[in-house]
Tab-separated table of C-alpha atoms in Angstrom:
chain	number	residue	atom	x	y	z
A	13	MET	CA	-92.031	25.183	5.622
A	14	ASP	CA	-93.009	21.363	5.222
A	15	LYS	CA	-95.154	22.171	2.136
A	16	LEU	CA	-92.242	24.030	0.651
A	17	MET	CA	-89.878	21.067	1.279
A	18	ASN	CA	-92.434	18.488	-0.247
A	19	ASN	CA	-93.005	20.489	-3.287
A	20	HIS	CA	-90.402	19.094	-6.153
A	21	TRP	CA	-90.330	21.970	-7.910
A	22	PHE	CA	-88.952	24.028	-5.024
A	23	MET	CA	-86.426	21.327	-4.650
A	24	LYS	CA	-85.424	21.620	-8.370
A	25	ILE	CA	-84.819	25.104	-7.949
A	26	ILE	CA	-82.569	24.600	-5.019
A	27	ALA	CA	-80.612	21.771	-6.762
A	28	LEU	CA	-79.991	24.440	-9.382
A	29	LEU	CA	-78.707	27.279	-7.618
A	30	LEU	CA	-76.298	25.253	-5.920
A	31	ALA	CA	-74.867	23.642	-9.389
A	32	PHE	CA	-74.490	27.253	-10.279
A	33	MET	CA	-72.901	28.064	-7.063
A	34	LEU	CA	-70.419	25.328	-7.505
A	35	TYR	CA	-69.727	26.218	-11.352
A	36	LEU	CA	-68.840	29.910	-10.045
A	37	SER	CA	-66.534	28.426	-7.525
A	38	VAL	CA	-64.736	26.431	-9.889
A	39	THR	CA	-64.328	28.822	-12.319
A	40	LEU	CA	-62.978	31.622	-10.140
A	41	GLU	CA	-60.402	29.165	-8.757
A	42	GLU	CA	-59.128	28.382	-12.226
A	43	THR	CA	-58.616	32.185	-13.315
A	44	GLY	CA	-57.176	33.184	-10.092
A	45	SER	CA	-53.592	32.530	-9.209
A	46	SER	CA	-53.531	29.610	-6.819
A	47	SER	CA	-50.310	27.150	-6.892
A	48	SER	CA	-50.556	23.898	-8.561
A	49	PRO	CA	-48.968	20.453	-6.475
A	50	PHE	CA	-47.233	19.724	-9.470
A	51	ASN	CA	-43.627	20.953	-10.990
A	52	SER	CA	-45.128	22.391	-13.851
A	53	SER	CA	-44.928	25.020	-16.516
A	54	SER	CA	-48.237	26.399	-17.764
A	55	ARG	CA	-49.010	27.759	-21.536
A	56	SER	CA	-52.200	28.738	-20.879
A	57	GLY	CA	-53.419	32.557	-20.793
A	58	SER	CA	-55.666	33.959	-17.911
A	59	THR	CA	-58.888	33.425	-19.978
A	60	SER	CA	-57.819	30.017	-21.575
A	61	ASN	CA	-58.947	26.805	-19.638
A	62	GLU	CA	-56.185	24.550	-21.155
A	63	GLU	CA	-52.571	24.265	-19.457
A	64	THR	CA	-49.403	21.821	-19.800
A	65	GLN	CA	-48.314	20.560	-16.445
A	66	THR	CA	-44.730	18.304	-15.877
A	67	ILE	CA	-44.973	15.946	-13.055
A	68	GLN	CA	-41.222	15.088	-12.334
A	69	ASP	CA	-39.939	11.711	-10.654
A	70	VAL	CA	-42.915	9.481	-10.871
A	71	PRO	CA	-41.593	5.921	-9.744
A	72	VAL	CA	-41.648	3.170	-11.909
A	73	THR	CA	-42.981	-0.183	-11.166
A	74	ALA	CA	-42.574	-3.620	-12.667
A	75	TYR	CA	-44.980	-6.184	-12.652
A	76	PHE	CA	-43.277	-9.721	-12.836
A	77	ASP	CA	-42.339	-12.670	-10.811
A	78	ASP	CA	-39.868	-11.469	-8.863
A	79	ASP	CA	-39.234	-14.814	-6.628
A	80	LYS	CA	-37.860	-16.431	-10.064
A	81	TYR	CA	-36.410	-13.416	-12.058
A	82	ILE	CA	-34.121	-10.062	-11.733
A	83	VAL	CA	-34.859	-7.173	-14.046
A	84	SER	CA	-32.409	-4.650	-14.838
A	85	GLY	CA	-32.404	-1.560	-17.194
A	86	LEU	CA	-35.720	-0.233	-15.844
A	87	PRO	CA	-35.182	3.483	-14.786
A	88	GLU	CA	-36.296	4.455	-11.305
A	89	THR	CA	-38.219	7.433	-11.873
A	90	VAL	CA	-39.719	9.075	-15.323
A	91	ASP	CA	-41.184	12.879	-15.932
A	92	ILE	CA	-44.884	12.750	-17.150
A	93	THR	CA	-46.427	15.880	-19.160
A	94	LEU	CA	-49.995	16.355	-18.922
A	95	LYS	CA	-52.180	18.510	-21.309
A	96	GLY	CA	-55.665	19.620	-20.920
A	97	SER	CA	-58.167	21.448	-18.643
A	98	LYS	CA	-57.119	22.832	-15.444
A	99	SER	CA	-59.583	20.930	-13.208
A	100	ASN	CA	-58.983	17.567	-14.809
A	101	ILE	CA	-54.955	17.988	-14.291
A	102	LYS	CA	-55.772	19.401	-10.631
A	103	LEU	CA	-57.646	16.031	-10.094
A	104	GLN	CA	-54.555	14.007	-11.008
A	105	ARG	CA	-53.392	13.218	-7.582
A	106	ASP	CA	-52.018	9.521	-7.605
A	107	VAL	CA	-50.189	9.290	-10.571
A	108	LYS	CA	-48.640	6.078	-11.459
A	109	VAL	CA	-46.414	4.815	-14.121
A	110	TYR	CA	-45.683	0.741	-14.733
A	111	ALA	CA	-43.967	-1.893	-16.965
A	112	ASN	CA	-45.966	-5.359	-17.465
A	113	LEU	CA	-43.456	-7.839	-17.724
A	114	GLU	CA	-45.466	-10.976	-16.569
A	115	ASN	CA	-45.539	-12.542	-19.697
A	116	LEU	CA	-42.058	-11.702	-21.002
A	117	LYS	CA	-39.545	-14.488	-21.057
A	118	PRO	CA	-35.870	-14.271	-19.630
A	119	GLY	CA	-33.633	-11.911	-22.064
A	120	ASN	CA	-33.509	-8.346	-23.447
A	121	HIS	CA	-36.647	-6.724	-24.323
A	122	GLN	CA	-37.850	-3.243	-25.708
A	123	VAL	CA	-40.793	-2.708	-23.396
A	124	LYS	CA	-43.642	0.471	-23.380
A	125	LEU	CA	-44.402	2.353	-20.146
A	126	HIS	CA	-48.145	2.574	-18.971
A	127	HIS	CA	-49.780	5.288	-16.975
A	128	ASN	CA	-53.067	5.106	-14.632
A	129	ILE	CA	-54.252	8.682	-15.787
A	130	ASP	CA	-57.729	8.875	-16.895
A	131	ASP	CA	-59.185	9.771	-20.386
A	132	GLY	CA	-59.319	13.558	-21.259
A	133	LEU	CA	-55.792	14.344	-20.802
A	134	SER	CA	-53.212	14.117	-23.299
A	135	VAL	CA	-49.998	12.128	-21.589
A	136	GLU	CA	-46.453	12.012	-22.500
A	137	ILE	CA	-44.139	9.678	-20.442
A	138	ASP	CA	-40.354	10.420	-20.683
A	139	PRO	CA	-38.899	8.104	-21.751
A	140	LYS	CA	-41.768	6.120	-23.491
A	141	THR	CA	-39.971	2.714	-23.993
A	142	VAL	CA	-37.265	1.204	-21.803
A	143	GLN	CA	-34.754	-1.691	-22.533
A	144	VAL	CA	-34.807	-3.952	-20.167
A	145	THR	CA	-32.930	-7.483	-19.035
A	146	ILE	CA	-34.546	-10.168	-17.421
A	147	GLU	CA	-32.944	-13.216	-16.062
A	148	GLY	CA	-33.177	-15.888	-13.780
A	149	LYS	CA	-32.729	-15.478	-10.395
A	150	VAL	CA	-28.950	-17.131	-9.015
A	151	SER	CA	-27.625	-17.004	-5.516
A	152	LYS	CA	-24.140	-17.514	-4.666
A	153	LYS	CA	-22.157	-17.797	-1.387
A	154	PHE	CA	-19.188	-15.103	-1.048
A	155	PRO	CA	-16.609	-14.714	1.501
A	156	LEU	CA	-16.474	-11.280	3.229
A	157	GLU	CA	-13.390	-8.824	3.285
A	158	VAL	CA	-13.016	-5.822	5.661
A	159	SER	CA	-12.299	-2.497	4.076
A	160	LEU	CA	-10.448	-0.082	6.175
A	161	ALA	CA	-8.177	2.404	4.503
A	162	SER	CA	-5.196	3.613	5.991
A	163	ASP	CA	-6.095	6.933	6.011
A	164	GLN	CA	-8.997	6.128	8.453
A	165	ILE	CA	-6.451	4.951	10.914
A	166	LYS	CA	-4.860	7.605	13.226
A	167	SER	CA	-1.276	8.402	12.486
A	168	GLY	CA	1.172	6.340	14.504
A	169	TYR	CA	-1.333	3.471	14.811
A	170	VAL	CA	-1.692	-0.053	12.909
A	171	ALA	CA	-4.695	-2.260	12.258
A	172	GLY	CA	-4.416	-5.699	13.444
A	173	THR	CA	-6.259	-8.798	11.593
A	174	PRO	CA	-10.138	-7.930	11.514
A	175	SER	CA	-12.828	-10.396	12.254
A	176	VAL	CA	-16.089	-10.342	10.762
A	177	SER	CA	-19.444	-12.523	11.859
A	178	PRO	CA	-20.573	-13.792	9.692
A	179	LYS	CA	-17.911	-14.632	7.379
A	180	SER	CA	-19.616	-15.061	4.134
A	181	VAL	CA	-23.107	-13.835	2.961
A	182	VAL	CA	-25.321	-14.996	0.463
A	183	VAL	CA	-25.615	-12.706	-2.870
A	184	THR	CA	-28.770	-12.707	-5.145
A	185	GLY	CA	-28.972	-11.419	-8.615
A	186	GLY	CA	-29.078	-11.997	-12.376
A	187	LYS	CA	-26.598	-14.488	-13.506
A	188	SER	CA	-24.344	-11.838	-15.746
A	189	GLN	CA	-24.442	-9.828	-12.096
A	190	ILE	CA	-23.436	-12.734	-10.015
A	191	GLU	CA	-20.425	-13.492	-12.354
A	192	SER	CA	-19.003	-9.844	-12.648
A	193	ILE	CA	-18.526	-9.688	-8.735
A	194	SER	CA	-15.013	-9.560	-7.895
A	195	SER	CA	-15.561	-8.933	-4.182
A	196	VAL	CA	-17.930	-8.319	-1.527
A	197	LYS	CA	-16.920	-6.147	1.341
A	198	ALA	CA	-18.041	-5.080	4.694
A	199	LEU	CA	-17.456	-0.948	4.476
A	200	VAL	CA	-16.439	0.204	7.860
A	201	GLU	CA	-17.051	3.625	8.504
A	202	GLU	CA	-14.313	5.228	10.859
A	203	ASP	CA	-12.059	8.291	11.100
A	204	ASP	CA	-8.738	8.516	12.754
A	205	ALA	CA	-9.073	5.404	14.815
A	206	ASP	CA	-6.843	4.813	17.766
A	207	SER	CA	-8.787	2.077	19.513
A	208	THR	CA	-10.431	-1.376	18.601
A	209	ILE	CA	-13.225	-0.621	16.021
A	210	LYS	CA	-16.689	-2.778	16.843
A	211	GLN	CA	-19.393	-1.740	14.343
A	212	GLN	CA	-22.191	-2.906	11.931
A	213	ALA	CA	-20.794	-2.460	8.773
A	214	LYS	CA	-22.957	-2.528	5.598
A	215	VAL	CA	-22.165	-5.227	3.099
A	216	VAL	CA	-21.526	-4.136	-0.696
A	217	ALA	CA	-20.652	-6.220	-3.901
A	218	PHE	CA	-18.115	-4.672	-6.333
A	219	ASP	CA	-17.126	-5.741	-9.848
A	220	ARG	CA	-13.515	-5.621	-11.168
A	221	ASN	CA	-13.815	-2.174	-11.881
A	222	LEU	CA	-14.955	-1.392	-8.259
A	223	ASN	CA	-18.391	-0.382	-9.291
A	224	LYS	CA	-20.916	-1.064	-6.797
A	225	LEU	CA	-23.777	-3.625	-7.992
A	226	ASN	CA	-27.106	-3.717	-7.376
A	227	VAL	CA	-27.748	-7.176	-5.916
A	228	ASP	CA	-29.596	-8.471	-2.969
A	229	ILE	CA	-27.335	-9.656	-0.269
A	230	ASN	CA	-28.155	-11.528	2.711
A	231	PRO	CA	-27.457	-10.362	5.469
A	232	GLU	CA	-27.154	-6.624	4.799
A	233	PHE	CA	-25.033	-5.731	7.672
A	234	VAL	CA	-22.410	-7.808	9.478
A	235	GLN	CA	-20.295	-7.369	12.853
A	236	VAL	CA	-16.710	-6.151	12.395
A	237	ASN	CA	-14.094	-5.933	14.951
A	238	ILE	CA	-10.908	-4.658	14.263
A	239	PRO	CA	-8.174	-4.362	17.025
A	240	ILE	CA	-5.833	-1.019	16.366
A	241	LYS	CA	-2.602	-0.941	18.110
A	242	ARG	CA	0.215	1.398	18.010
A	243	GLU	CA	3.407	-0.650	16.958
A	244	SER	CA	6.579	0.808	16.219
A	245	LYS	CA	10.117	0.869	16.917
A	246	SER	CA	13.402	2.642	16.120
A	247	VAL	CA	16.168	1.002	13.588
A	248	PRO	CA	19.192	2.067	12.629
A	249	LEU	CA	19.846	3.189	9.134
A	250	LYS	CA	22.743	1.886	6.890
A	251	PHE	CA	23.670	3.804	3.801
A	252	GLU	CA	26.258	2.751	0.678
A	253	ALA	CA	27.649	4.241	-2.048
A	254	SER	CA	26.123	3.304	-5.515
A	255	GLY	CA	26.474	4.661	-9.104
A	256	THR	CA	29.854	5.245	-10.667
A	257	PRO	CA	31.849	8.388	-9.413
A	258	SER	CA	33.558	10.709	-12.113
A	259	GLU	CA	36.860	9.881	-13.338
A	260	GLY	CA	39.803	10.789	-10.738
A	261	VAL	CA	37.044	11.007	-7.795
A	262	GLU	CA	36.819	9.068	-5.045
A	263	VAL	CA	34.077	8.827	-1.937
A	264	THR	CA	35.621	9.307	1.631
A	265	SER	CA	32.618	9.342	3.391
A	266	ILE	CA	29.109	9.106	3.612
A	267	GLU	CA	27.410	10.848	6.544
A	268	PRO	CA	23.836	10.799	7.202
A	269	GLN	CA	21.861	13.808	9.282
A	270	THR	CA	19.592	11.284	10.703
A	271	LYS	CA	20.983	7.901	11.624
A	272	GLU	CA	17.822	6.170	12.945
A	273	ALA	CA	14.095	5.881	11.440
A	274	VAL	CA	10.954	4.591	13.423
A	275	ILE	CA	8.872	1.897	11.593
A	276	TYR	CA	5.532	0.873	12.147
A	277	GLY	CA	3.753	-2.480	11.468
A	278	ASP	CA	2.629	-5.486	13.234
A	279	GLU	CA	4.392	-7.184	15.781
A	280	ASP	CA	5.748	-10.200	13.835
A	281	ALA	CA	6.863	-7.618	11.086
A	282	LEU	CA	8.949	-5.454	13.448
A	283	LYS	CA	10.598	-8.263	14.943
A	284	SER	CA	12.101	-9.278	11.738
A	285	VAL	CA	13.777	-5.775	11.007
A	286	SER	CA	16.589	-4.947	13.072
A	287	GLU	CA	17.794	-2.358	10.596
A	288	ILE	CA	17.709	-1.008	7.238
A	289	SER	CA	20.497	-1.456	5.301
A	290	GLU	CA	22.048	-1.199	1.991
A	291	ILE	CA	20.376	2.406	1.447
A	292	PRO	CA	21.976	3.504	-1.827
A	293	VAL	CA	23.319	6.898	-1.934
A	294	ASP	CA	23.654	7.945	-5.945
A	295	VAL	CA	27.696	9.350	-5.988
A	296	SER	CA	27.451	10.071	-9.752
A	297	ASP	CA	28.662	13.310	-10.586
A	298	ILE	CA	29.428	14.372	-7.207
A	299	ARG	CA	32.453	16.728	-6.595
A	300	GLY	CA	33.895	18.152	-3.253
A	301	THR	CA	31.339	17.570	-0.320
A	302	GLU	CA	27.466	17.580	-1.398
A	303	THR	CA	24.315	17.074	0.550
A	304	ILE	CA	21.451	15.087	-1.011
A	305	GLU	CA	18.011	13.738	-0.019
A	306	VAL	CA	17.745	9.992	-0.054
A	307	ASN	CA	14.304	8.038	-0.008
A	308	VAL	CA	14.496	5.417	2.942
A	309	PRO	CA	12.852	2.143	1.513
A	310	LEU	CA	10.093	0.471	3.400
A	311	PRO	CA	11.025	-2.916	4.765
A	312	GLU	CA	9.032	-6.133	3.843
A	313	GLY	CA	6.064	-6.193	6.012
A	314	ILE	CA	6.678	-2.710	7.475
A	315	LYS	CA	3.586	-0.288	6.715
A	316	ARG	CA	5.008	3.080	7.259
A	317	VAL	CA	8.755	4.704	7.920
A	318	SER	CA	9.401	7.825	9.395
A	319	PRO	CA	11.109	9.489	8.287
A	320	GLU	CA	10.755	9.072	4.578
A	321	SER	CA	13.636	10.386	3.594
A	322	VAL	CA	16.985	12.063	4.908
A	323	LYS	CA	19.628	14.297	4.215
A	324	VAL	CA	22.890	12.545	3.621
A	325	LYS	CA	26.615	14.296	3.394
A	326	VAL	CA	28.535	12.719	0.620
A	327	ASN	CA	32.399	13.560	0.782
A	328	THR	CA	34.672	13.030	-2.254
A	329	SER	CA	38.409	13.700	-3.029
A	330	GLU	CA	40.126	14.081	-6.221
A	331	GLY	CA	43.556	12.157	-6.387
A	332	SER	CA	46.352	14.135	-8.136
A	333	THR	CA	48.548	12.558	-11.229
A	334	LYS	CA	52.270	11.465	-10.258
A	335	GLU	CA	53.305	14.289	-12.961
A	336	GLU	CA	51.464	16.582	-10.918
A	337	GLU	CA	53.050	15.333	-7.633
A	338	VAL	CA	56.655	15.174	-8.862
A	339	LYS	CA	56.563	18.925	-9.812
A	340	GLU	CA	55.055	19.923	-6.627
A	341	ASP	CA	57.886	17.822	-4.797
A	342	GLU	CA	60.525	19.885	-7.059
A	343	LYS	CA	58.779	23.016	-6.515
A	344	GLU	CA	58.986	22.831	-2.639
A	345	THR	CA	62.630	21.465	-2.820
A	346	ALA	CA	63.366	24.215	-4.914
A	347	GLU	CA	61.898	26.770	-2.275
A	348	LYS	CA	63.802	24.897	0.542
A	349	GLU	CA	67.090	25.376	-0.918
A	350	THR	CA	66.312	29.155	-1.870
A	351	THR	CA	64.942	30.158	1.356
A	352	LYS	CA	67.643	30.708	4.290
A	353	PRO	CA	66.786	30.773	7.736
A	354	GLU	CA	67.154	34.329	9.193
A	355	GLU	CA	67.810	32.822	12.547
A	356	THR	CA	67.805	29.700	14.815
A	357	THR	CA	64.531	28.356	15.842
A	358	THR	CA	63.755	27.002	19.124
A	359	GLU	CA	63.303	23.713	20.060
A	360	GLU	CA	59.382	24.222	20.434
A	361	GLU	CA	59.373	25.832	17.025
A	362	GLU	CA	61.005	22.856	15.479
A	363	LYS	CA	58.610	20.365	17.014
A	364	GLU	CA	55.897	22.621	15.775
A	365	GLN	CA	57.806	22.814	11.907
A	366	GLU	CA	57.874	19.122	12.409
A	367	LYS	CA	54.206	18.501	12.983
A	368	GLU	CA	53.373	20.513	10.039
A	369	ASP	CA	55.573	19.082	7.702
A	370	GLU	CA	53.921	15.797	8.574
A	371	GLU	CA	50.760	17.094	7.978
A	372	GLU	CA	51.605	18.557	4.826
A	373	THR	CA	53.201	15.043	3.465
A	374	ASN	CA	49.899	12.843	4.733
A	375	SER	CA	47.236	12.344	2.167
A	376	THR	CA	43.925	10.604	2.338
A	377	ARG	CA	42.914	8.096	-0.268
A	378	THR	CA	39.542	5.875	-0.719
A	379	ILE	CA	40.566	1.849	-1.509
A	380	SER	CA	37.830	0.022	-2.724
A	381	GLY	CA	37.718	-3.907	-3.905
A	382	VAL	CA	39.119	-4.957	-0.347
A	383	SER	CA	38.564	-8.646	0.385
A	384	LEU	CA	36.166	-9.093	3.590
A	385	SER	CA	36.756	-12.356	5.092
A	386	ILE	CA	34.961	-14.587	7.893
A	387	GLY	CA	37.005	-15.654	10.614
A	388	GLY	CA	36.575	-17.877	13.831
A	389	GLN	CA	34.873	-20.612	11.647
A	390	SER	CA	33.655	-24.133	12.858
A	391	ASP	CA	34.068	-26.996	11.020
A	392	SER	CA	30.135	-27.862	11.972
A	393	PHE	CA	28.528	-24.836	10.288
A	394	LEU	CA	28.498	-23.363	6.717
A	395	TYR	CA	28.966	-19.564	6.571
A	396	GLN	CA	27.385	-16.955	3.990
A	397	MET	CA	28.668	-13.249	3.539
A	398	LEU	CA	24.913	-11.707	3.273
A	399	THR	CA	25.862	-8.120	3.279
A	400	PRO	CA	28.230	-6.738	1.393
A	401	SER	CA	27.241	-9.416	-1.458
A	402	ASN	CA	30.297	-9.360	-3.214
A	403	GLY	CA	32.354	-9.725	0.213
A	404	THR	CA	34.636	-6.466	-0.561
A	405	ILE	CA	34.301	-3.275	0.964
A	406	SER	CA	36.030	0.396	0.464
A	407	ILE	CA	38.452	1.927	3.161
A	408	SER	CA	39.605	5.467	3.686
A	409	ALA	CA	43.414	5.351	4.258
A	410	THR	CA	45.360	8.215	6.152
A	411	GLY	CA	49.073	8.218	6.044
A	412	PRO	CA	52.154	9.339	4.514
A	413	LYS	CA	51.705	10.321	0.999
A	414	ASP	CA	54.182	8.105	-0.860
A	415	THR	CA	52.827	4.964	1.581
A	416	ILE	CA	49.325	5.813	0.326
A	417	GLN	CA	49.934	6.485	-3.267
A	418	SER	CA	51.547	3.002	-3.316
A	419	LEU	CA	48.866	1.351	-1.330
A	420	SER	CA	46.351	-1.397	-2.791
A	421	ALA	CA	43.336	-3.469	-2.008
A	422	GLY	CA	45.864	-6.279	-1.220
A	423	ASP	CA	48.047	-4.490	1.517
A	424	ILE	CA	44.495	-4.130	3.645
A	425	SER	CA	43.398	-7.074	5.515
A	426	ALA	CA	39.392	-6.651	6.694
A	427	SER	CA	37.587	-9.261	8.669
A	428	VAL	CA	34.375	-10.389	10.728
A	429	SER	CA	34.747	-12.767	13.486
A	430	ALA	CA	32.267	-15.397	13.650
A	431	SER	CA	33.773	-17.471	16.715
A	432	GLY	CA	31.112	-18.533	19.081
A	433	TYR	CA	28.297	-18.025	16.871
A	434	GLU	CA	25.567	-20.585	16.498
A	435	ALA	CA	23.100	-20.846	13.520
A	436	GLY	CA	21.173	-17.749	12.465
A	437	THR	CA	21.842	-14.513	11.010
A	438	TYR	CA	24.277	-12.092	12.583
A	439	THR	CA	25.134	-8.406	12.140
A	440	LEU	CA	29.246	-8.447	13.041
A	441	PRO	CA	31.755	-5.622	13.255
A	442	ILE	CA	34.438	-5.291	10.710
A	443	SER	CA	37.992	-5.257	11.512
A	444	VAL	CA	40.810	-3.921	9.511
A	445	SER	CA	44.659	-3.432	9.642
A	446	GLY	CA	47.120	-2.541	7.014
A	447	PRO	CA	50.331	-0.831	6.954
A	448	SER	CA	52.251	0.451	9.985
A	449	GLY	CA	51.620	4.137	10.201
A	450	VAL	CA	48.476	4.134	8.095
A	451	GLN	CA	45.021	4.848	9.507
A	452	ILE	CA	42.519	2.706	8.041
A	453	THR	CA	38.773	3.511	8.597
A	454	PRO	CA	36.073	0.938	6.530
A	455	ASN	CA	33.151	2.694	4.741
A	456	THR	CA	30.864	0.140	6.582
A	457	SER	CA	31.222	-0.695	10.131
A	458	THR	CA	29.411	-3.966	9.932
A	459	ALA	CA	28.638	-7.057	7.506
A	460	LYS	CA	25.555	-9.482	7.622
A	461	VAL	CA	26.486	-12.968	7.924
A	462	GLU	CA	24.539	-16.460	7.631
A	463	ILE	CA	25.416	-19.166	9.758
A	464	THR	CA	23.752	-22.553	8.893
A	465	ALA	CA	24.495	-26.168	10.717
A	466	LYS	CA	25.941	-28.981	8.417
A	467	GLU	CA	24.272	-31.915	7.609
A	468	GLN	CA	25.687	-34.665	9.607
A	469	GLU	CA	26.911	-37.753	7.315
A	470	GLU	CA	25.889	-41.008	8.370
A	471	GLU	CA	28.829	-43.628	9.285
A	472	GLU	CA	28.752	-46.434	6.582
A	473	GLU	CA	28.535	-49.501	7.963
A	474	PRO	CA	31.505	-51.925	7.136
A	475	THR	CA	31.423	-54.782	4.357
A	476	PRO	CA	32.014	-58.348	5.675
A	477	GLU	CA	35.335	-58.129	3.703
A	478	GLU	CA	36.492	-55.045	5.779
A	479	GLU	CA	35.241	-56.626	9.078
A	480	GLU	CA	37.324	-59.859	8.419
A	481	GLN	CA	40.399	-57.571	7.644
A	482	GLN	CA	39.873	-55.536	11.135
A	483	GLY	CA	39.885	-58.881	12.638
A	484	GLU	CA	42.892	-60.247	11.230
A	485	GLN	CA	44.555	-57.159	12.053
A	486	THR	CA	43.360	-57.207	15.644
A	487	THR	CA	44.534	-60.916	15.843
A	488	ASN	CA	48.044	-60.101	14.467
A	489	TYR	CA	48.336	-56.934	16.887
A	490	GLU	CA	47.757	-59.514	19.701
A	491	GLN	CA	49.777	-62.048	18.887
A	492	GLN	CA	52.662	-59.328	18.693
A	493	GLN	CA	51.953	-58.192	21.883
A	494	GLU	CA	52.219	-62.073	23.405
A	495	GLN	CA	55.295	-62.251	21.666
A	496	ASN	CA	56.775	-59.264	23.006
A	497	PRO	CA	55.552	-58.940	26.471
A	498	ALA	CA	58.062	-55.565	26.985
A	499	ASN	CA	56.059	-53.621	24.453
A	500	SER	CA	53.164	-54.035	26.152
A	501	GLU	CA	54.711	-52.793	29.472
């Protein structure tokens, strides 16, 4: 055996056999149906040694001085198509694509993409060339904003003032990128928050169109704390007619089905709102009684109001003309004259009849433009009517038909009393009065009045001439007293 191993012819034969076995192994593997490690489409038949395969999503690397420059426009990945023998394609395991930008200056460049695949294969890169922009690196400090949408907070809760640490970050990118930054925000990830939020939030830079920018941010994550509170209170709703009613139609009353609303906001905003007043109700084209939906406005500083709208019942009346009233009176008189009582009524029936007659002779009418005055004023303060801003109100008057028809705004007295109030803004009740036998109801029960203190005028010092005159008057008075001692007694 040792002799055979030492024989060089024997070793050559053994090597030839091993080479032949290796060839058979490769040939059988190529003609088999083994799977490829690439995403490929083969165009070869079972007897061909050529095939085409495509490698998808190959990362692209750029070679440049990243300490000084920023490159944009370079795709993250590309596709490569290989053509050649199956054995050569199978040997391609670590495929790389790159762009050499080391010798390029800042500006726009059309560059070719390269690969590390050995010769013997046809290689196509998609795309072959790309447009890139090289810019010098710029760093700038930006203040941080906290991004938390209202729908991330549970209904009935509000977010307080957020705190973030650190309060600013350094953003590094190309000059054009830095100039396009509109805001830098810490993005809070939360859903239905009902307690204080404490989390590490990612920082993102946005342009004016709220597109995210591919820039370097230091630090990338910041600590965010946001207090979440349940802040709300109930306030009364005050409505007033708006628009112009149809001709001959007068609004007699406005009756909301809901008289209060719950408002939500921070503590200072809630303190500043005592009511939601002057909610306009459009009474145009309304006849008789109608119920309409009215939106509740959001006061300044308030984030939410519930309900957002309420139903309001509007009552109107249509006044009759004098000619129609005269005809109606004549008709009633004629009916009374032609109708003879068949029997004598009792005392109770007579009282009942008088009551019905009184009701028939009463009517209701709305009168607008009634002046509203401020009583109980002090000389130390100035008074201003805030609402109603025009200083007039409308009233509903009920009484004898003749009296009501002749009633005017000048016959009605309306006022609020500011007696005993210091400087400030107050909602005061309205008092009304009118002719005897007429029931008067204002369309709004309160008015808002602002009271401010007058500036005290400084007393002017007397001139030397005035002092001399005052001295002479005092001397004359003293002399008169000495001459007439009885007067002094």
